[in-house]
XYZ file of C-alpha atoms in Angstrom:
665
model
C -93.106 95.416 317.421
C -91.724 92.259 316.319
C -92.546 88.649 317.842
C -89.381 87.494 319.508
C -88.609 84.029 318.498
C -88.564 83.015 322.093
C -92.402 84.041 322.351
C -93.108 81.731 318.920
C -93.269 78.255 318.681
C -94.572 76.029 315.756
C -96.560 73.204 316.671
C -98.283 72.230 313.632
C -97.967 73.179 309.931
C -99.867 71.905 306.744
C -99.700 73.474 303.181
C -101.906 72.620 300.590
C -105.230 74.316 302.417
C -107.276 76.467 300.165
C -109.493 79.415 301.835
C -112.586 79.954 299.975
C -113.754 82.980 299.563
C -117.036 82.135 298.292
C -117.916 78.543 298.943
C -120.823 78.766 296.331
C -118.513 79.177 293.377
C -115.652 76.968 294.102
C -112.984 78.327 291.495
C -109.324 79.644 290.865
C -111.010 83.174 291.698
C -112.275 82.335 294.498
C -109.900 79.820 296.312
C -106.532 80.839 297.999
C -104.029 78.185 298.753
C -102.267 78.648 301.663
C -100.652 77.137 305.093
C -102.679 76.375 308.168
C -100.527 76.349 311.225
C -101.218 75.802 315.285
C -98.545 78.046 316.786
C -97.908 79.043 320.405
C -97.291 82.904 320.919
C -96.531 83.942 324.424
C -97.529 80.624 325.482
C -100.896 80.788 324.107
C -101.890 78.536 321.173
C -103.641 79.899 318.169
C -104.907 78.413 315.023
C -103.672 80.426 311.863
C -104.096 80.359 308.287
C -102.113 82.671 305.769
C -101.751 82.692 301.652
C -98.954 80.916 300.180
C -95.881 83.302 299.834
C -95.495 84.062 295.847
C -92.162 83.256 296.342
C -91.198 79.881 294.152
C -89.019 78.950 297.013
C -91.775 78.253 299.342
C -93.592 75.737 296.772
C -92.968 72.439 296.388
C -91.896 71.255 292.783
C -93.029 67.888 291.573
C -91.126 67.369 288.325
C -92.616 64.647 285.972
C -91.002 62.879 282.951
C -92.756 61.302 279.954
C -92.558 57.716 279.349
C -91.802 58.337 275.840
C -89.835 61.278 275.905
C -86.701 62.003 274.590
C -83.931 60.462 276.964
C -86.344 60.591 279.796
C -85.761 64.635 279.988
C -87.639 66.214 282.679
C -90.183 67.973 281.795
C -91.632 70.284 284.658
C -94.703 71.758 282.083
C -95.920 68.033 281.506
C -99.344 67.977 282.993
C -100.706 64.128 283.529
C -103.856 65.796 284.436
C -106.618 63.163 285.221
C -104.891 60.133 283.658
C -101.514 59.651 285.283
C -100.682 56.873 283.614
C -98.544 58.420 281.136
C -95.842 59.868 283.670
C -94.440 58.709 286.543
C -93.017 60.990 289.210
C -89.264 60.899 289.058
C -88.066 63.821 291.155
C -89.448 65.726 293.812
C -87.967 69.029 295.412
C -89.216 70.112 298.500
C -87.367 73.063 300.187
C -89.100 75.560 302.668
C -87.994 76.858 306.016
C -90.584 76.865 308.644
C -90.987 81.164 309.068
C -93.133 82.148 311.694
C -96.098 84.041 310.111
C -98.764 86.295 311.572
C -101.253 88.314 309.801
C -100.357 88.544 306.079
C -102.709 89.315 303.358
C -106.740 90.168 303.414
C -107.730 86.674 304.294
C -105.244 85.951 306.621
C -106.119 85.089 310.340
C -105.030 83.927 313.768
C -107.612 82.719 316.131
C -106.820 81.680 319.493
C -107.886 78.097 320.305
C -109.578 79.379 323.568
C -111.902 81.351 321.076
C -112.882 78.253 318.641
C -116.484 77.449 319.628
C -117.104 74.714 316.524
C -115.502 73.040 313.906
C -118.209 72.089 310.885
C -116.853 69.391 308.228
C -118.470 69.186 305.018
C -117.300 66.942 301.928
C -118.558 67.905 298.833
C -116.723 65.666 296.849
C -113.928 62.945 297.017
C -110.752 64.521 298.547
C -112.221 67.825 299.168
C -112.404 68.159 302.913
C -113.819 71.464 304.268
C -113.485 72.743 307.229
C -116.010 75.428 308.747
C -114.672 76.897 311.816
C -116.997 79.193 314.253
C -115.457 81.547 316.630
C -117.168 82.041 320.124
C -118.223 85.594 319.073
C -120.582 83.178 316.336
C -118.648 84.351 313.537
C -117.937 81.719 310.917
C -114.580 82.109 309.394
C -114.271 81.062 305.299
C -114.283 77.446 304.359
C -110.800 75.611 304.358
C -110.499 73.379 301.621
C -107.672 70.426 302.382
C -106.338 69.994 298.669
C -104.069 67.030 299.724
C -105.984 65.765 303.174
C -104.535 66.037 306.425
C -107.547 66.958 308.502
C -107.194 64.030 310.890
C -103.628 65.204 311.162
C -104.923 68.670 311.969
C -107.406 67.578 314.677
C -104.588 65.295 316.535
C -102.679 68.139 316.824
C -105.329 70.259 318.050
C -106.486 67.820 320.666
C -103.087 68.959 322.590
C -104.899 71.642 323.470
C -108.649 71.385 323.252
C -111.484 68.749 323.539
C -113.575 68.238 320.361
C -116.788 66.447 321.196
C -118.975 65.209 318.010
C -122.589 65.877 317.960
C -124.410 62.514 318.980
C -127.128 63.579 315.765
C -124.512 64.733 313.404
C -121.004 63.522 312.808
C -119.978 66.205 310.728
C -120.158 68.827 314.148
C -117.529 69.277 316.675
C -117.662 71.389 319.761
C -114.325 72.512 321.054
C -113.871 72.856 324.883
C -110.549 73.333 327.114
C -108.312 70.516 327.538
C -108.750 70.931 331.225
C -112.384 71.087 331.330
C -112.973 67.901 333.952
C -113.637 70.043 336.629
C -117.223 70.263 337.787
C -117.908 73.891 337.706
C -116.358 73.625 333.864
C -118.480 70.596 332.984
C -121.291 72.592 333.895
C -120.236 75.664 332.012
C -120.350 73.055 328.974
C -123.863 73.069 329.558
C -124.588 76.566 329.743
C -126.783 76.904 326.624
C -127.556 80.623 327.376
C -125.734 82.993 329.811
C -126.962 84.549 332.660
C -129.257 87.400 331.567
C -129.621 85.467 327.834
C -132.765 86.086 325.882
C -134.661 82.258 325.464
C -134.194 82.118 321.985
C -135.891 78.514 321.795
C -139.005 80.148 323.032
C -139.002 82.465 320.195
C -138.187 79.688 318.073
C -141.537 77.914 319.488
C -143.545 80.726 319.284
C -142.430 82.102 315.503
C -143.098 78.151 314.403
C -146.605 78.278 314.775
C -146.904 81.142 312.327
C -146.151 78.722 309.411
C -144.376 75.634 307.779
C -141.334 74.506 309.061
C -139.144 75.410 306.258
C -139.551 79.472 307.151
C -139.169 78.643 310.788
C -135.453 79.635 310.899
C -136.456 82.979 308.660
C -139.008 84.436 310.747
C -136.914 83.526 314.411
C -133.908 85.542 312.660
C -136.473 88.421 311.834
C -137.754 88.489 315.508
C -134.419 88.177 317.143
C -133.645 91.419 314.982
C -136.510 93.169 315.875
C -136.180 92.202 319.596
C -132.610 93.297 319.454
C -133.655 96.536 318.191
C -135.635 97.192 321.429
C -132.357 97.156 323.433
C -132.415 94.027 324.936
C -129.062 92.362 325.366
C -128.361 89.021 323.675
C -125.797 86.675 324.705
C -122.862 84.866 323.027
C -125.125 81.923 322.427
C -127.930 83.961 321.042
C -125.882 85.424 318.663
C -124.082 82.223 317.349
C -127.578 80.765 316.695
C -128.503 83.540 314.371
C -125.126 83.245 312.692
C -124.900 79.439 312.744
C -128.405 77.892 314.014
C -127.393 74.105 312.779
C -124.018 74.189 314.696
C -125.726 75.795 317.965
C -128.858 73.798 318.040
C -126.849 70.583 317.694
C -124.559 71.761 319.872
C -126.633 71.973 322.755
C -127.772 68.427 322.172
C -123.847 67.508 322.108
C -123.348 69.218 325.563
C -125.745 67.474 327.362
C -125.163 63.897 325.948
C -121.568 64.351 326.519
C -121.905 65.492 330.254
C -123.806 62.390 331.214
C -121.717 60.385 329.094
C -118.472 61.747 331.427
C -120.505 61.423 334.518
C -121.430 57.934 334.216
C -118.235 56.540 332.583
C -116.166 54.531 334.835
C -113.400 56.403 336.722
C -110.748 53.702 335.272
C -111.952 54.423 331.891
C -111.462 58.444 331.370
C -112.772 60.065 328.058
C -109.395 62.003 327.212
C -106.634 60.436 329.054
C -104.792 59.537 326.280
C -102.668 62.012 324.397
C -101.894 61.809 320.774
C -98.092 61.805 321.133
C -98.500 58.392 323.236
C -98.002 55.346 320.691
C -97.357 53.149 323.266
C -101.185 52.612 323.831
C -103.845 51.120 321.012
C -106.139 53.822 319.406
C -109.264 54.586 320.964
C -112.518 55.436 319.273
C -113.324 58.162 321.541
C -110.016 59.907 320.379
C -110.586 60.271 316.740
C -112.419 63.306 316.029
C -114.724 61.782 313.418
C -113.176 63.400 310.014
C -113.600 59.603 308.456
C -115.601 58.674 305.447
C -116.400 55.585 307.644
C -116.047 54.349 311.357
C -116.403 50.687 311.028
C -117.227 50.062 314.932
C -117.291 46.317 314.889
C -114.348 43.652 315.238
C -113.829 41.920 311.904
C -113.133 38.147 312.352
C -110.140 36.479 310.898
C -109.909 36.238 306.877
C -111.217 32.649 305.874
C -108.857 30.600 303.978
C -109.543 30.692 300.246
C -108.317 28.110 297.507
C -108.148 29.016 293.961
C -108.915 26.124 291.785
C -108.222 24.935 287.895
C -108.920 27.397 285.014
C -112.203 26.227 282.770
C -111.099 23.359 280.277
C -114.231 22.134 279.061
C -117.202 23.919 277.452
C -119.082 21.752 275.088
C -120.266 19.468 277.904
C -121.993 23.002 279.115
C -123.957 22.939 275.764
C -127.291 21.374 275.218
C -128.170 19.900 271.449
C -129.288 23.230 270.097
C -126.005 24.808 271.356
C -127.083 26.826 274.308
C -125.278 26.983 277.284
C -127.484 24.893 279.882
C -125.791 26.496 283.290
C -124.100 29.959 283.024
C -123.825 30.411 286.653
C -121.973 27.490 287.043
C -119.428 28.732 284.419
C -119.344 31.753 286.002
C -118.247 30.272 289.376
C -115.606 28.210 287.712
C -114.087 31.082 285.748
C -114.031 32.985 288.885
C -112.263 30.527 290.538
C -109.765 29.774 288.185
C -110.113 31.718 284.989
C -110.218 30.070 281.564
C -107.776 27.985 279.404
C -106.337 30.233 276.732
C -107.930 28.024 273.906
C -111.651 28.626 275.334
C -111.060 32.346 275.899
C -112.166 33.444 272.228
C -115.348 31.525 272.764
C -116.325 32.084 276.337
C -115.126 36.139 276.480
C -118.100 36.706 274.116
C -120.793 35.211 276.485
C -118.869 37.050 279.439
C -119.006 40.610 277.511
C -122.509 40.119 276.024
C -121.842 39.816 272.654
C -123.665 36.519 272.534
C -126.746 35.829 275.145
C -126.340 33.046 277.512
C -129.398 31.399 276.355
C -128.768 32.066 272.710
C -128.525 28.816 270.155
C -125.910 28.262 267.812
C -127.998 29.248 264.931
C -129.018 32.657 266.693
C -125.270 33.334 267.117
C -124.467 32.877 263.422
C -127.229 35.442 262.924
C -126.178 37.730 265.657
C -122.863 37.551 264.444
C -123.898 38.154 260.696
C -126.072 41.192 261.632
C -123.709 42.815 264.150
C -120.686 42.370 260.993
C -122.784 44.385 258.664
C -123.472 47.040 261.425
C -119.808 47.014 262.247
C -118.694 47.592 258.394
C -121.785 50.733 257.893
C -120.077 52.503 261.083
C -116.357 51.940 259.899
C -117.322 53.314 256.381
C -118.429 56.364 257.882
C -115.198 57.601 259.208
C -113.485 55.748 256.093
C -115.301 57.754 254.101
C -114.146 61.142 254.958
C -111.910 62.904 253.200
C -109.051 65.302 254.538
C -110.741 68.227 253.265
C -113.924 67.143 255.271
C -111.683 66.015 258.401
C -109.964 69.385 258.244
C -113.452 71.128 259.371
C -113.830 68.649 261.892
C -111.718 69.323 264.873
C -113.621 66.433 267.152
C -112.883 63.392 264.768
C -109.210 64.995 263.911
C -108.499 65.148 267.367
C -109.610 61.600 268.353
C -108.163 60.365 265.294
C -104.369 61.913 266.341
C -104.847 60.682 269.770
C -106.025 57.184 268.708
C -102.464 57.111 266.366
C -100.422 58.043 268.968
C -101.939 55.795 271.814
C -101.766 52.646 268.898
C -97.806 53.256 268.508
C -97.104 52.674 272.479
C -99.541 49.962 273.389
C -98.359 46.431 274.658
C -95.622 46.890 271.565
C -93.849 43.953 273.647
C -96.472 41.787 272.514
C -95.573 39.763 269.212
C -99.200 40.780 268.168
C -98.274 44.186 268.054
C -94.837 44.324 267.926
C -92.630 45.771 264.606
C -93.781 48.156 262.034
C -96.274 48.036 259.546
C -97.864 45.098 261.900
C -101.397 44.456 260.804
C -102.461 43.932 264.676
C -101.792 47.926 265.235
C -103.962 48.575 262.115
C -106.882 46.282 263.757
C -106.227 48.353 266.748
C -106.369 51.600 264.817
C -109.672 50.926 262.969
C -111.603 49.540 265.918
C -110.932 52.471 268.082
C -111.553 54.423 265.411
C -115.143 53.030 264.798
C -115.945 53.098 268.341
C -115.789 56.933 268.116
C -118.371 56.482 265.608
C -120.459 54.008 267.550
C -120.306 56.232 270.767
C -119.576 59.760 269.222
C -120.470 61.499 272.861
C -117.456 59.707 274.719
C -115.134 59.281 271.780
C -111.881 58.449 272.477
C -109.792 58.982 275.690
C -106.511 57.714 276.326
C -106.642 54.297 278.099
C -109.214 52.956 276.019
C -106.306 51.443 273.511
C -105.274 49.289 276.799
C -108.809 47.561 277.319
C -109.240 46.633 273.522
C -105.576 45.118 273.136
C -106.184 42.021 275.083
C -109.520 41.378 273.694
C -108.410 42.086 270.078
C -105.113 39.652 270.997
C -107.695 36.773 272.248
C -110.209 37.146 269.391
C -107.896 37.971 266.397
C -111.071 39.124 264.770
C -111.665 43.028 264.225
C -115.632 42.534 264.511
C -115.683 40.347 267.476
C -113.061 42.531 269.152
C -115.188 45.554 268.546
C -118.570 44.282 270.022
C -116.743 42.979 273.111
C -114.956 46.188 273.644
C -118.431 47.873 273.402
C -119.416 45.092 276.168
C -116.580 46.082 278.433
C -117.015 49.931 277.871
C -120.417 49.225 279.253
C -119.008 48.200 282.460
C -116.030 51.196 282.737
C -117.319 53.890 280.441
C -117.827 56.046 283.103
C -114.277 55.878 284.084
C -113.428 57.783 280.815
C -116.324 60.789 281.061
C -114.998 64.142 281.630
C -116.509 64.825 284.779
C -114.462 62.108 286.393
C -117.793 61.293 288.764
C -117.353 58.114 288.502
C -113.867 57.735 289.298
C -114.330 60.118 292.448
C -116.873 57.657 293.493
C -114.766 54.583 293.178
C -112.062 55.827 294.977
C -114.454 56.851 297.534
C -115.951 53.506 298.159
C -112.237 52.278 298.170
C -111.504 54.335 301.057
C -114.830 53.215 302.782
C -113.610 49.492 302.836
C -109.938 50.222 303.321
C -111.109 52.158 306.564
C -113.159 49.347 307.550
C -110.433 46.738 307.056
C -107.691 48.637 308.283
C -108.253 51.868 310.103
C -104.599 52.090 311.191
C -103.250 52.106 307.470
C -105.631 54.613 306.601
C -104.612 56.841 309.316
C -101.179 56.344 307.932
C -101.991 57.436 304.410
C -103.987 60.336 305.661
C -101.274 61.241 307.738
C -99.326 61.687 304.609
C -101.530 63.545 302.268
C -102.474 60.033 300.759
C -106.039 59.583 302.205
C -107.474 60.544 298.830
C -106.284 57.183 297.594
C -105.054 59.189 294.238
C -102.255 56.848 294.021
C -104.886 54.172 292.903
C -106.499 55.968 290.124
C -104.670 54.167 287.652
C -105.554 50.889 288.983
C -109.420 51.605 288.746
C -109.204 53.527 285.494
C -107.903 50.563 283.232
C -108.356 47.696 285.515
C -105.146 47.163 286.923
C -103.676 46.613 282.918
C -100.330 48.170 283.926
C -99.923 46.405 287.249
C -99.742 42.659 286.018
C -98.257 40.710 283.009
C -100.165 40.541 279.510
C -101.160 36.952 280.529
C -102.309 37.581 283.838
C -104.526 40.597 282.861
C -106.221 37.905 280.647
C -107.084 35.917 283.537
C -107.807 38.922 286.096
C -110.196 40.478 283.575
C -112.549 37.472 282.929
C -112.675 36.902 286.883
C -113.920 40.281 287.184
C -116.526 40.288 284.076
C -118.163 37.209 285.918
C -119.451 40.258 288.593
C -118.658 37.442 291.441
C -118.795 37.776 294.109
C -119.903 41.194 293.494
C -119.695 44.102 290.951
C -117.211 45.946 292.862
C -114.551 43.382 293.188
C -112.137 45.144 291.380
C -112.389 47.191 294.441
C -111.193 44.380 296.900
C -108.831 43.318 294.590
C -107.206 46.961 295.319
C -107.528 46.626 299.000
C -105.921 43.360 298.750
C -102.516 44.747 296.971
C -102.820 47.700 299.554
C -103.142 45.317 302.389
C -100.100 43.277 301.225
C -97.858 46.695 301.038
C -99.256 48.053 304.399
C -95.636 46.758 306.394
C -93.855 48.378 303.770
C -95.564 51.385 303.457
C -96.194 51.847 307.561
C -92.929 50.098 308.588
C -90.715 52.436 306.004
C -92.266 55.638 307.135
C -93.114 56.502 303.523
C -94.297 60.192 302.841
C -96.645 61.533 299.879
C -94.108 61.405 297.282
C -92.393 58.075 297.840
C -95.846 56.206 298.665
C -96.314 57.519 295.093
C -92.978 55.854 294.024
C -93.474 52.709 295.583
C -96.866 51.881 294.178
C -95.486 52.815 290.659
C -92.701 50.309 291.440
C -95.376 47.501 292.197
C -96.012 47.281 288.660
C -95.267 43.868 287.350
C -94.041 42.690 290.859
C -97.292 41.421 292.079
C -98.409 37.908 292.273
C -101.913 37.384 290.537
C -103.180 34.197 292.314
C -102.198 35.788 295.952
C -103.944 38.864 295.459
C -107.206 37.302 294.032
C -106.794 35.188 297.217
C -106.692 38.166 299.361
C -109.638 39.771 297.782
C -111.591 37.066 298.106
C -110.997 36.388 301.777
C -111.476 40.326 302.425
C -115.144 39.814 301.043
C -115.860 36.919 302.579
C -114.499 38.433 305.867
C -116.564 41.283 305.750
C -119.598 39.322 304.447
C -119.071 37.180 307.784
C -119.431 40.265 309.843
C -122.952 40.468 311.938
C -122.688 44.278 312.120
C -120.929 45.503 308.869
C -121.721 49.164 308.444
C -124.287 50.455 306.011
C -121.762 52.257 303.911
C -119.668 48.954 303.459
C -122.808 46.773 302.621
C -123.571 49.163 299.969
C -120.569 49.101 298.182
C -120.516 45.166 298.421
C -123.948 45.222 297.213
C -125.476 43.141 300.257
C -127.611 46.343 301.554
C -131.531 46.228 300.556
C -133.085 49.316 301.858
C -136.140 48.359 304.459
C -138.579 49.516 301.922
C -137.769 47.257 299.332
C -139.919 44.126 300.629
C -141.107 42.960 297.328
C -137.437 41.855 296.758
C -135.763 39.194 298.273
C -132.695 40.115 300.515
C -131.106 36.732 300.079
C -130.532 37.336 295.933
C -127.026 38.771 296.431
C -126.477 36.681 299.594
C -127.482 33.203 297.621
C -124.480 33.842 295.500
C -122.054 34.677 298.389
C -123.156 31.974 300.075
C -122.108 29.797 297.141
C -118.915 31.642 296.666
C -118.576 31.238 300.417
C -119.038 27.408 300.293
C -116.726 26.855 297.182
C -113.962 28.634 299.302
C -114.472 26.325 302.152
C -114.497 23.339 300.238
C -111.563 23.859 298.155
C -111.421 24.046 294.463
C -114.072 22.546 292.563
C -113.291 20.250 289.536
C -115.275 20.989 286.255
C -118.545 19.167 286.211
C -120.828 19.406 283.328
C -123.804 18.850 285.834
C -126.490 21.734 285.802
C -126.524 21.888 289.369
C -124.456 24.201 291.298
C -122.114 22.442 293.768
C -123.156 25.194 296.480
C -125.505 24.999 299.029
């Protein structure tokens, strides 16, 4: 008998939710795309998952266009892969009707919310939120992977019907209770660890634990459970849940006790769950958020300090002693961080910032270094230059590198006079340096985007050898961005989300509600250090500021935070969705004011640094966290540099001063 339209009501729906039939082997064969829904059937709420219909009309089509395509013609088969710099979203088609779905397919399920016992969150990698649902019968359902985020949005919708109490011992675990569980009998029901007549499984665990190490306690208790069960003793749901999921059940018991007393001792005027998600007039409450967060700041950040940028470094000889040794490297870095470098000095100073020359080297030592490095460069260049066409035909890897380099060189910064026109010697240098880098680091070889990193260096040095060794210094900082595993990029996006969550939880909530919580639209920013977001001249300034590694090594993440905060009103106020967020971020190219972004990034750092109760995860991203065991290292090493930057920002821009001593206390 079909469900009538009057009996069915769709409350919430989220697509792109993958059900994993085998959590240990996550691949295309074990993951099934589908929809997660909250529905009301005959007034009873249920959580349902159903597989994605094969009908193409139910799938959103995202059309990409190549930048160098013929006439900008759309190509639905073009896949930008992990490096979306070569494509922009041009058209998004999303036509799908909400159709009531019951069980369809082998793995589809419909779980009444009254039967939902617990929710456990796992995050195996960035952007891969897994939810494991457990019924009150103790049966865990297959893990659900939210491919484009949205766990927080789902949990807000669930809170219309149930209360999700986080475990005080594990933020990943949540126990589900009826929304009307405020009465005394129901509150005590939440404390029923064992139903009437239930076996004391805790005693079984205690007895069995005396027989060996803690590693095997759960296994032996499980065996004992089955022995007792076979004798005819009746077990209640708690014991069943324990055997199926001892982790959730154990922590769930502690959570019940804690939350019961927390509710009992809370003053009447501040109830735990009086605010509904549909009430926008009230400020967000920390208790409302179910905790599917990378971080919950939990502290009030003070106002952002006023930050003043300074003039560029315009003196160099005054910082050298009689032998040509740099006397005050830290002072130079501070001045570069504060204002950049005048263009006439970049050719010299960049070689120090990028490690081609040691800061303590003399002029004579630098001559020797240049001679040795020149010989080494041309030895590597001869290696690929001497490969015959016949040899290259049998070397697919080298042939692939050459093809990719030739393609990218022809479209890198062609608007710049140094690389414009046909048969430009600048293009030849760009090609040769990148090919030689393949010989220098054959494991990494060439990856799209590396030409963007080299072109400003080559433009400044206008020297093949020096640009190569400066590129190797730059790649020491960012080479992990280009590795095939992309673990470094995932880690940086994770760190960025940690910072943004501490700075602006409301913006994070909005992005997550629009499937953008993974911050994937920032991928290009971090991959090539904002090369496509600012003008060529601004990039020269931005990179030399970042190369100082002040005030922390992850200052580029604060740059990203500064940009996002500058766009928060546009993003939230215009009510962008997933697709228009991507479009808006892409359209920021060449529209950002670098000095304003730099001031904002430094102000964010100082605001976080001055917070007395900064979460450990944020400290780790900023390099401010020192483990308690590291007693032999002073925790003031990083703070001392920060204090200098803080003092500098408060005093205003410092004039260039050849004196050795830093101008900061």
